[in-house]
Short mmCIF file of C-alpha atoms in Angstrom, two decimals:
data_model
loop_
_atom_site.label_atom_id
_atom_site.label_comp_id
_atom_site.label_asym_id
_atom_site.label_seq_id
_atom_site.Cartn_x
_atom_site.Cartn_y
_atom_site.Cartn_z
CA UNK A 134 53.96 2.36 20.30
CA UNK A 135 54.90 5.81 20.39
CA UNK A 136 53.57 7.92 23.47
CA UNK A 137 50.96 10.49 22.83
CA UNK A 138 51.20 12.95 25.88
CA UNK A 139 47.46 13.39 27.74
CA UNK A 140 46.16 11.03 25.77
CA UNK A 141 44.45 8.25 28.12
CA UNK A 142 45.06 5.16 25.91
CA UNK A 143 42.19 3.54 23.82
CA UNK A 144 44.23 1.35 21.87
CA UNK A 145 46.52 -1.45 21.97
CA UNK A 146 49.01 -3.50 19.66
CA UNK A 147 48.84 -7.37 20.06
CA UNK A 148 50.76 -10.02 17.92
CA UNK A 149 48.77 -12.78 16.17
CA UNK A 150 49.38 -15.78 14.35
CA UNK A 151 48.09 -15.62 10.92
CA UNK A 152 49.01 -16.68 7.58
CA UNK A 153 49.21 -13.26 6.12
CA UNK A 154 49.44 -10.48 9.60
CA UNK A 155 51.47 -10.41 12.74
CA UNK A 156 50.09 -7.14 14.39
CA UNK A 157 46.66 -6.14 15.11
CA UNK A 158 45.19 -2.72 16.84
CA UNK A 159 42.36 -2.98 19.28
CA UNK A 160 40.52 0.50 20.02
CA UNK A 161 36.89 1.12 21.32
CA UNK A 162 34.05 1.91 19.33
CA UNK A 163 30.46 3.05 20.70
CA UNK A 164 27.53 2.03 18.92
CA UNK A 165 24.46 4.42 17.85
CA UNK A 166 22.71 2.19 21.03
CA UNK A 167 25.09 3.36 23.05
CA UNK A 168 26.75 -0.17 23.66
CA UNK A 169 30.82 -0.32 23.84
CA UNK A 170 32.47 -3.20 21.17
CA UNK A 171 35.72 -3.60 20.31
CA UNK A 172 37.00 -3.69 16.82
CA UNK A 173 40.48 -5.51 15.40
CA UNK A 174 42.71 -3.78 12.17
CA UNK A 175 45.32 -6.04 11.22
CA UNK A 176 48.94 -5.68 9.92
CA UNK A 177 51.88 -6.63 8.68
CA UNK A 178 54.73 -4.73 9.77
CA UNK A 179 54.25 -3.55 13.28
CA UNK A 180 55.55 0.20 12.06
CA UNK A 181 52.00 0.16 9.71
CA UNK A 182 50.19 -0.68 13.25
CA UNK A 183 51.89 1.68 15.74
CA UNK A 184 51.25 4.32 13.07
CA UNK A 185 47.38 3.55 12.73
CA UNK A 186 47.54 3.47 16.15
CA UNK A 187 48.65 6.59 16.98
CA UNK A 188 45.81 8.08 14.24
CA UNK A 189 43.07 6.31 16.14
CA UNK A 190 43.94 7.22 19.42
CA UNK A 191 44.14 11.08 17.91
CA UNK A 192 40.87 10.74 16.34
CA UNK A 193 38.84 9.48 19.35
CA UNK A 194 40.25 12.30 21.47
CA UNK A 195 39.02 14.79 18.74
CA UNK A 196 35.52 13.03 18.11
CA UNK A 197 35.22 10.46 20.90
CA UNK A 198 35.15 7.03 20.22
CA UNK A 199 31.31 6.94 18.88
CA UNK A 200 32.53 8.64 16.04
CA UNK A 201 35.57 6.75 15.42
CA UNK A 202 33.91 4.09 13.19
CA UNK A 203 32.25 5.41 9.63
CA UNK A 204 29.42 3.11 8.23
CA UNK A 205 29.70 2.06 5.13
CA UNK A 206 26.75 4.48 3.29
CA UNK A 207 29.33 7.53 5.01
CA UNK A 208 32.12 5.96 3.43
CA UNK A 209 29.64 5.49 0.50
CA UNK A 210 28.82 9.39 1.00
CA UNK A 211 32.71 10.44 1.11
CA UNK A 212 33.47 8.77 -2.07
CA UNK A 213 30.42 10.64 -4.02
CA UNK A 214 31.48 14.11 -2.68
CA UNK A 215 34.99 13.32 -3.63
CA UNK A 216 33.79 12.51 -7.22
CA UNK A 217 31.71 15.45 -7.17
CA UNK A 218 34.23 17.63 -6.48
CA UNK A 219 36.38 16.63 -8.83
CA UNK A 220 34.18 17.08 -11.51
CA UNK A 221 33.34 20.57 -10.68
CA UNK A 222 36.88 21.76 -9.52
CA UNK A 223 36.61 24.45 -6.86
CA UNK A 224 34.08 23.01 -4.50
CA UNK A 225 32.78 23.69 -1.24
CA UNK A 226 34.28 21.86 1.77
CA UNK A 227 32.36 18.73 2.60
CA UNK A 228 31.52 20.42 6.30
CA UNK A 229 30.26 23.98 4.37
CA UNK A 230 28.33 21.77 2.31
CA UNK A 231 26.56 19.40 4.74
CA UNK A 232 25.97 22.08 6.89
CA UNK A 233 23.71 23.87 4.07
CA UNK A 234 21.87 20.83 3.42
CA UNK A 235 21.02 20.79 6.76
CA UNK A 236 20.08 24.11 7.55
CA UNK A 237 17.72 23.60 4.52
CA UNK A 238 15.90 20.43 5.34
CA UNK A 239 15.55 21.61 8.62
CA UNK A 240 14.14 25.01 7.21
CA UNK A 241 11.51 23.03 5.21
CA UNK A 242 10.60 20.31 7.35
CA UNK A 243 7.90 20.86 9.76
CA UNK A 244 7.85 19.35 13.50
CA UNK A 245 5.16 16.54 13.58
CA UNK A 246 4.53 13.96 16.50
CA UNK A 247 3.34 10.87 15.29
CA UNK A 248 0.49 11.05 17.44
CA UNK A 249 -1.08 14.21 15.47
CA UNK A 250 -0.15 12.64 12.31
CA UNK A 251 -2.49 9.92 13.35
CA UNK A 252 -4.96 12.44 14.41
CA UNK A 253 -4.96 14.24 11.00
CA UNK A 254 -4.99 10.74 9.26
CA UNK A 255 -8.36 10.01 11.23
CA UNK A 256 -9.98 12.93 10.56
CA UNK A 257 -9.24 12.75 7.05
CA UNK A 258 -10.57 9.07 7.15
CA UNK A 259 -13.82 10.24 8.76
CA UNK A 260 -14.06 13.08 6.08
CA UNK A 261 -14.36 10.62 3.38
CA UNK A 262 -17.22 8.84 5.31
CA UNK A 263 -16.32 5.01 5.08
CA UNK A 264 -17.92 2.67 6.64
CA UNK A 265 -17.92 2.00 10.40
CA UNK A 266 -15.97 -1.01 10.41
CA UNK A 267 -13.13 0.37 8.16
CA UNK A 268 -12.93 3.18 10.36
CA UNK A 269 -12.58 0.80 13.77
CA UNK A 270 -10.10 -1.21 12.22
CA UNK A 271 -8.17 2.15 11.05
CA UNK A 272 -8.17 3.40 14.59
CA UNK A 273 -7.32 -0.39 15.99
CA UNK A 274 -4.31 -0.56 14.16
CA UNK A 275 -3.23 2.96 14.59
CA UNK A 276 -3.81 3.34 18.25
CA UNK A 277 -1.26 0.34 18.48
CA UNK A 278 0.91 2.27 16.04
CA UNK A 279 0.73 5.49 18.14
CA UNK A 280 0.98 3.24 21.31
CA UNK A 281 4.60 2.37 20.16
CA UNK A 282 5.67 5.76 19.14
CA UNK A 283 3.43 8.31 19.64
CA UNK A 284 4.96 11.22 21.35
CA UNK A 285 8.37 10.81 19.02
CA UNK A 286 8.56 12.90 15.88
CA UNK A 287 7.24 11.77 12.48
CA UNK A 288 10.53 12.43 10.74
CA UNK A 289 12.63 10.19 13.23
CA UNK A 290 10.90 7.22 12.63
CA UNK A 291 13.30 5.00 10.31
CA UNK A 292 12.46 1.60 8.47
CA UNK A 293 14.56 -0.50 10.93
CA UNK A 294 12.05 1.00 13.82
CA UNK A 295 9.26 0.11 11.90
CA UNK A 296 10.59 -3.46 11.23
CA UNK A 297 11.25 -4.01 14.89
CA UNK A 298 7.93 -2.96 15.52
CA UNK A 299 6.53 -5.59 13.49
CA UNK A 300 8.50 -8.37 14.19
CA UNK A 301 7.84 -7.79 17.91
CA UNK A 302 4.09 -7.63 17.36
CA UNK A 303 4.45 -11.71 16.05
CA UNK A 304 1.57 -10.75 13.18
CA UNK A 305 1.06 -13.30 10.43
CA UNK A 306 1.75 -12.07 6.57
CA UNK A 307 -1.49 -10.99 6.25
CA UNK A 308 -2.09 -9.23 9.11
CA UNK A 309 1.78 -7.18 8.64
CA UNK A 310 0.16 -6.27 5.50
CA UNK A 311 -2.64 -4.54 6.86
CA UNK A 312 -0.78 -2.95 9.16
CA UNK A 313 1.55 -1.30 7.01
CA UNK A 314 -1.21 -0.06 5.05
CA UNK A 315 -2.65 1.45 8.01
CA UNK A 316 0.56 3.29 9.02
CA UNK A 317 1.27 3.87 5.36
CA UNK A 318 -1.93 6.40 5.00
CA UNK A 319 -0.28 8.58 7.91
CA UNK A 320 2.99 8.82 6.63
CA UNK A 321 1.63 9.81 3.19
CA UNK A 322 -0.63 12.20 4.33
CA UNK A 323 2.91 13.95 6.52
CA UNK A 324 4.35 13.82 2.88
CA UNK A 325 1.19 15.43 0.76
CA UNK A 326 0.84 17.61 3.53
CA UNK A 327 4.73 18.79 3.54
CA UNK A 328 5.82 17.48 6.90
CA UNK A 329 8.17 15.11 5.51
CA UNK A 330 10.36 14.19 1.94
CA UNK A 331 9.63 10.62 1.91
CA UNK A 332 7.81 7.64 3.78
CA UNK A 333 10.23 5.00 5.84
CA UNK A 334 7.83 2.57 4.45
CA UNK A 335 9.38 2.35 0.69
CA UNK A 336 12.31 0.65 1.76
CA UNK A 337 10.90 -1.86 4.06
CA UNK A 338 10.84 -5.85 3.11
CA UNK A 339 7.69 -7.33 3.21
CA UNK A 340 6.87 -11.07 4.07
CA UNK A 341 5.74 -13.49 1.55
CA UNK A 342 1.82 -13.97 1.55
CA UNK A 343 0.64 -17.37 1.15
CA UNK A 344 -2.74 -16.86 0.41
CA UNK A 345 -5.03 -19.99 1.44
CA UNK A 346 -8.06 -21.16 -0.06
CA UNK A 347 -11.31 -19.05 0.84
CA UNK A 348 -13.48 -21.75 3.31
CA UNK A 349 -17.25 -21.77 1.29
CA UNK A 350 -20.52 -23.39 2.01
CA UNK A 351 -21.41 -26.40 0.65
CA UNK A 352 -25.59 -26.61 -1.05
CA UNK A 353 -26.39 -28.18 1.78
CA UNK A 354 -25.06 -26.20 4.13
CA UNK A 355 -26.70 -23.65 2.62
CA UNK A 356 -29.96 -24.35 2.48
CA UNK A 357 -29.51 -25.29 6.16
CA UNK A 358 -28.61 -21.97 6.54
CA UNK A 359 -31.76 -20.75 4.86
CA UNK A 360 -34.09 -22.90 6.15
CA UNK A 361 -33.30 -21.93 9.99
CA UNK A 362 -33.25 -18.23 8.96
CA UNK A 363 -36.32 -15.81 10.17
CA UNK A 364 -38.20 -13.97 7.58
CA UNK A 365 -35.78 -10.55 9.22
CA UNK A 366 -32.30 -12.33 8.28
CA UNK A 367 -33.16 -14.23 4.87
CA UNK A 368 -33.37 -11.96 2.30
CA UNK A 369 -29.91 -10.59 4.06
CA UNK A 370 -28.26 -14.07 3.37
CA UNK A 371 -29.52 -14.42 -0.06
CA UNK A 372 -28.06 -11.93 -1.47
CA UNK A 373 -25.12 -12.23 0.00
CA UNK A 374 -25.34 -15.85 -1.49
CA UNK A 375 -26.76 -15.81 -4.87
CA UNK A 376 -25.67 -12.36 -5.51
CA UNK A 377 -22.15 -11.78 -4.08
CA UNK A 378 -23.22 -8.46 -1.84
CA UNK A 379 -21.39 -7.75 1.08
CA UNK A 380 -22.96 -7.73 4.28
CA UNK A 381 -22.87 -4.23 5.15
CA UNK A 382 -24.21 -3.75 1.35
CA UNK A 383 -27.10 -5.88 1.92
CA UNK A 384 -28.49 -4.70 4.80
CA UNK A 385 -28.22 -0.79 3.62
CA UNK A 386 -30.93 -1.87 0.57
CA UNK A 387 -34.35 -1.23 0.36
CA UNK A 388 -36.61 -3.45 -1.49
CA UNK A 389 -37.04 -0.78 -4.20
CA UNK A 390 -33.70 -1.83 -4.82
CA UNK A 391 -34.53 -5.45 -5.92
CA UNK A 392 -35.71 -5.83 -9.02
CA UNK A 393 -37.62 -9.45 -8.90
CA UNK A 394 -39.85 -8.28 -12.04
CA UNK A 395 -37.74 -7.19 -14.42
CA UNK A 396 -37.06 -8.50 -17.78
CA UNK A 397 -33.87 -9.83 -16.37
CA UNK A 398 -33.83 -9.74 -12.33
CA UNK A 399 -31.26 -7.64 -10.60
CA UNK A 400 -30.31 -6.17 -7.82
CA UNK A 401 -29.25 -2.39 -7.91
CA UNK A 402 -26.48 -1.37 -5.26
CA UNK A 403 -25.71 2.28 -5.75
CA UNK A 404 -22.69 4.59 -4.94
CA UNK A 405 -24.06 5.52 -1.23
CA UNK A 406 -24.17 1.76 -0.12
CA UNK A 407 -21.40 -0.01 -2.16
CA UNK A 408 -17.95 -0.40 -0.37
CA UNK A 409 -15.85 0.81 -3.10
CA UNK A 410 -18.52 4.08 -3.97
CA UNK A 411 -19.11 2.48 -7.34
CA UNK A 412 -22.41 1.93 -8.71
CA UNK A 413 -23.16 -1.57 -10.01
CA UNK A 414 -26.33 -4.01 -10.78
CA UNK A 415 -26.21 -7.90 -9.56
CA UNK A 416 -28.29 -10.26 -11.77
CA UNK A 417 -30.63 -12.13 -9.49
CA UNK A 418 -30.78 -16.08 -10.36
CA UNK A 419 -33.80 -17.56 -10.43
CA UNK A 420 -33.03 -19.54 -7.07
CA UNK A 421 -32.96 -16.21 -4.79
CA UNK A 422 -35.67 -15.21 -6.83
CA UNK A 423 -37.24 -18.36 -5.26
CA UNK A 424 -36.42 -17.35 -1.90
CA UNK A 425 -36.91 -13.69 -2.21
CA UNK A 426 -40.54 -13.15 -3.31
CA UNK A 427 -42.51 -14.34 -0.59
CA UNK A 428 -40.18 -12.08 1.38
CA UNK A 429 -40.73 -8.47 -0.68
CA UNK A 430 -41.82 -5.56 0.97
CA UNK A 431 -42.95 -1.73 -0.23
CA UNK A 432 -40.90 -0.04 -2.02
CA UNK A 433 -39.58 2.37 0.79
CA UNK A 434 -38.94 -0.63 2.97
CA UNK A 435 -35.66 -1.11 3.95
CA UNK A 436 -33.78 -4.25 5.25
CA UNK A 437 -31.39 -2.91 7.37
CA UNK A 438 -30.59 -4.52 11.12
CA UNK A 439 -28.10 -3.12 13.73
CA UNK A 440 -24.88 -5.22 13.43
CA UNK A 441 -25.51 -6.17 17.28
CA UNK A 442 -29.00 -7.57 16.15
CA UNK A 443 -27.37 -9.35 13.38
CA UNK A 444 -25.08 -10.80 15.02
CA UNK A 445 -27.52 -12.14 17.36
CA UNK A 446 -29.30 -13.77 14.74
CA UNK A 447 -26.79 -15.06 12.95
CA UNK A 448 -25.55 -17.01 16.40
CA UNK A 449 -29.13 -18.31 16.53
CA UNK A 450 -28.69 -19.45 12.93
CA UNK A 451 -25.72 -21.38 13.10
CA UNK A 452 -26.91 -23.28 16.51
CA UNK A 453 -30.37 -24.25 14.74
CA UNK A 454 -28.77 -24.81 11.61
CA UNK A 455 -25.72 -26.85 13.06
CA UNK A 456 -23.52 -25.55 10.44
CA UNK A 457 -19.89 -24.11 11.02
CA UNK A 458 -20.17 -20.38 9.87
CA UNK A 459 -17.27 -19.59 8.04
CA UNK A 460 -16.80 -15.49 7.96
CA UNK A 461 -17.36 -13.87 4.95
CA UNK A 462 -18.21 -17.45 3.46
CA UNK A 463 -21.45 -16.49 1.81
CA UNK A 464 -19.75 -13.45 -0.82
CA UNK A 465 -16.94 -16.87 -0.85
CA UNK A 466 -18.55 -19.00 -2.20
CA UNK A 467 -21.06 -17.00 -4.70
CA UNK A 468 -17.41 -15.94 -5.69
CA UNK A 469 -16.25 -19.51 -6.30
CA UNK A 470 -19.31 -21.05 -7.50
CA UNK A 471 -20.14 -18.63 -9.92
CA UNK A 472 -16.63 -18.23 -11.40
CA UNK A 473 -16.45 -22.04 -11.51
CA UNK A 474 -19.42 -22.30 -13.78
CA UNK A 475 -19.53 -18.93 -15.64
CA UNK A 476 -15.58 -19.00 -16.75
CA UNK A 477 -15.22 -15.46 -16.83
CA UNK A 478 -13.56 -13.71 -14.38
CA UNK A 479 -14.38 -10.33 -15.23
CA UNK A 480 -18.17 -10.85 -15.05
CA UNK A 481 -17.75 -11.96 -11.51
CA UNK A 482 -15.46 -8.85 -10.68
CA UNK A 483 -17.99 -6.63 -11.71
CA UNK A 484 -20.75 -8.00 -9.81
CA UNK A 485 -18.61 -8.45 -7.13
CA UNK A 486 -17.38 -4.97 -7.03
CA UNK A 487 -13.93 -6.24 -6.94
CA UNK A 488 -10.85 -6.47 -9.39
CA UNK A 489 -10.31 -9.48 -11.85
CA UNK A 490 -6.79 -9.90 -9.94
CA UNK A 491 -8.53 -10.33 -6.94
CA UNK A 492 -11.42 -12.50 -8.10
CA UNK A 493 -8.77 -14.78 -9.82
CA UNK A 494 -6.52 -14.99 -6.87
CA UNK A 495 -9.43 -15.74 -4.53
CA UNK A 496 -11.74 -17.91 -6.16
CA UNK A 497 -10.36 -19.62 -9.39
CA UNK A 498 -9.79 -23.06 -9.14
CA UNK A 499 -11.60 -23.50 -5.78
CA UNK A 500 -14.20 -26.46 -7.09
CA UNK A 501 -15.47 -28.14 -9.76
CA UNK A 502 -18.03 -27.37 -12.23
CA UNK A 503 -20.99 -30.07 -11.00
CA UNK A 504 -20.21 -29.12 -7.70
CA UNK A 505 -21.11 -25.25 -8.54
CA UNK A 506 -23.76 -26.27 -10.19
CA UNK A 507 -25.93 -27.72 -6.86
CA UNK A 508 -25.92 -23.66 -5.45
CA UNK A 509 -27.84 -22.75 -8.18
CA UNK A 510 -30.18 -25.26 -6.86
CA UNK A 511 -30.89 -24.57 -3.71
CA UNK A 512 -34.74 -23.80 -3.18
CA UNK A 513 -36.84 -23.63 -0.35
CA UNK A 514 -38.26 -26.46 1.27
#
């Protein structure tokens, strides 16, 4: 190979044995980890190799050998400013033009830790006033979010670091998809607000969610359930099982609320208590009316119990009762049952407070008809 003077030599010239190449070059590369590999060129005549050769060894004494290897999206890159300026004939130099790109992202991009992003994300949360266990779960995920990258930059953060963080975490489907909604709010908010051009999170593959089967009561279960309940917790539990209300929606009603009289029974759950801020009215069946109206208070009486209480009910429940508690399993299985015997999938959404997508993906199919049918039965002993 021909001798380049000063030049400490990076590259070498070996012969192989190959069908279609005797010579290959052998020069040093440094990954963007910082890691050393080395990469092969092959060719035919041994002129072609000493010649690429001598180019290589150049070009890693002019840009070091972490920039002698171009990916292919800056080959990719190349090709489109070549095509460019073609079109357009007397063009700027790729450097001139790079460099004002640059100068102008950099001019209208904003430094941002991902820690304050997170901190303006909160805030914003607790502006809107959710409820208290959206807002724990928001700052769970997050403070393992900011845990992991906290103090670095908002723009820096690519979709492979992102990826890496969540396959390290070992979360199931589910779980990976609450946590990218999580981080998704702050790096939305960094784009509203005009910290950044785009979220890392477009581009990044999500797992497949196999959604399983919601676990509901059975009737007897149920009335188990019931039947152990004080007078404190049962009105809570029927409506969450004869009406479809959330928990947190239950116990924010007053009995003015609960319309046992009425031409046609109902419950009335407006914006302040409902998950979603949407008004809507459950019908009452005649079943929790059963249950209900030995139960009703005055009108200004509410039913609301400290989550700590409730869950210190509930565990006396389930030991008395000796039913397996299934979470969420009430609002499940009013969702099955009443799908199963009303048909109509929008009906349930809209006492549910929930989407037909959802309600279909959730509950359809889940049991039969005559097995639906014994909930509607259940009355007290």
């Amino acid at each position: 190979m021909p001798q380049l003077e000063g030049v400490k030599r990076n590259t070498s010239i070996l012969n192989v044995r190959h069908r279609n190449y005797r010579f290959k070059v052998s020069f040093r590369e440094i990954r963007p980890d910082g890691t050393s590999v080395r990469r092969y060129s092959y060719f035919v005549k041994r002129t072609e190799a000493e010649g690429f050769a001598v180019a290589k060894e150049l070009e890693i004494k002019n840009h070091g050998a972490r920039h002698s290897h171009i990916e292919d999206e800056e080959r990719a890159a190349l090709v489109l400013y070549r095509q460019w300026s073609a079109k357009i004939g007397a063009a700027p130099s790729l450097s001139t033009l790079l460099q004002r790109a640059i100068s102008s992202f950099e001019a209208g991009v904003r430094p941002l830790t991902v820690s304050e992003a997170i901190s303006a994300r909160l805030e914003s949360v607790e502006r809107r006033k959710l409820s208290t266990a959206h807002l724990a779960d928001l700052k769970w995920r997050l403070d393992r979010f900011c845990r992991a990258f906290g103090e670095r930059q908002i723009t820096e953060i690519r979709t492979s670091d992102l990826d890496s963080w969540l396959h390290t975490m070992n979360v199931s489907p589910a779980s990976w998809t609450n946590f990218t909604r999580a981080v998704g709010g702050v790096f939305n908010l960094a784009v509203k607000r005009g910290f950044m051009t785009a979220s890392p999170l477009k581009s990044l593959d999500r797992p497949k969610v196999v959604r399983k089967a919601p676990a509901i009561f059975t009737a007897e279960q149920l009335l188990a359930v019931l039947s152990a309940s004080l007078p404190e917790m049962l009105p809570l539990l029927v409506l969450q099982a004869f009406c479809g209300l959330r928990r947190e929606e239950a116990t924010r009603l007053h009995w003015a609320q609960i319309h046992l009289d009425a031409e046609t029974p109902y419950v009335e759950c407006p914006t302040e208590i409902t998950k979603t801020s949407h008004r809507r009215i459950c019908p009452i069946p005649p079943c929790a009316i059963a249950w209900l109206r030995p139960l009703a208070g005055g009108p200004k009486t509410a039913l609301k119990v400290t989550k700590n209480h409730y869950d210190a009910r509930l565990r006396d429940i389930v030991r008395d009762s000796g039913v397996k508690w299934h979470n969420n399993g009430l609002r499940h299985s009013f969702g099955s049952y009443r799908l199963a015997v009303t048909k109509n999938a929008a009906a349930v959404a809209e006492e549910m407070g929930n989407s037909v997508a959802k309600i279909r993906v959730h509950y359809q199919n889940i049991c039969p008809p005559e097995q639906a049918e014994l909930w509607w039965k259940v009355l007290p002993p």
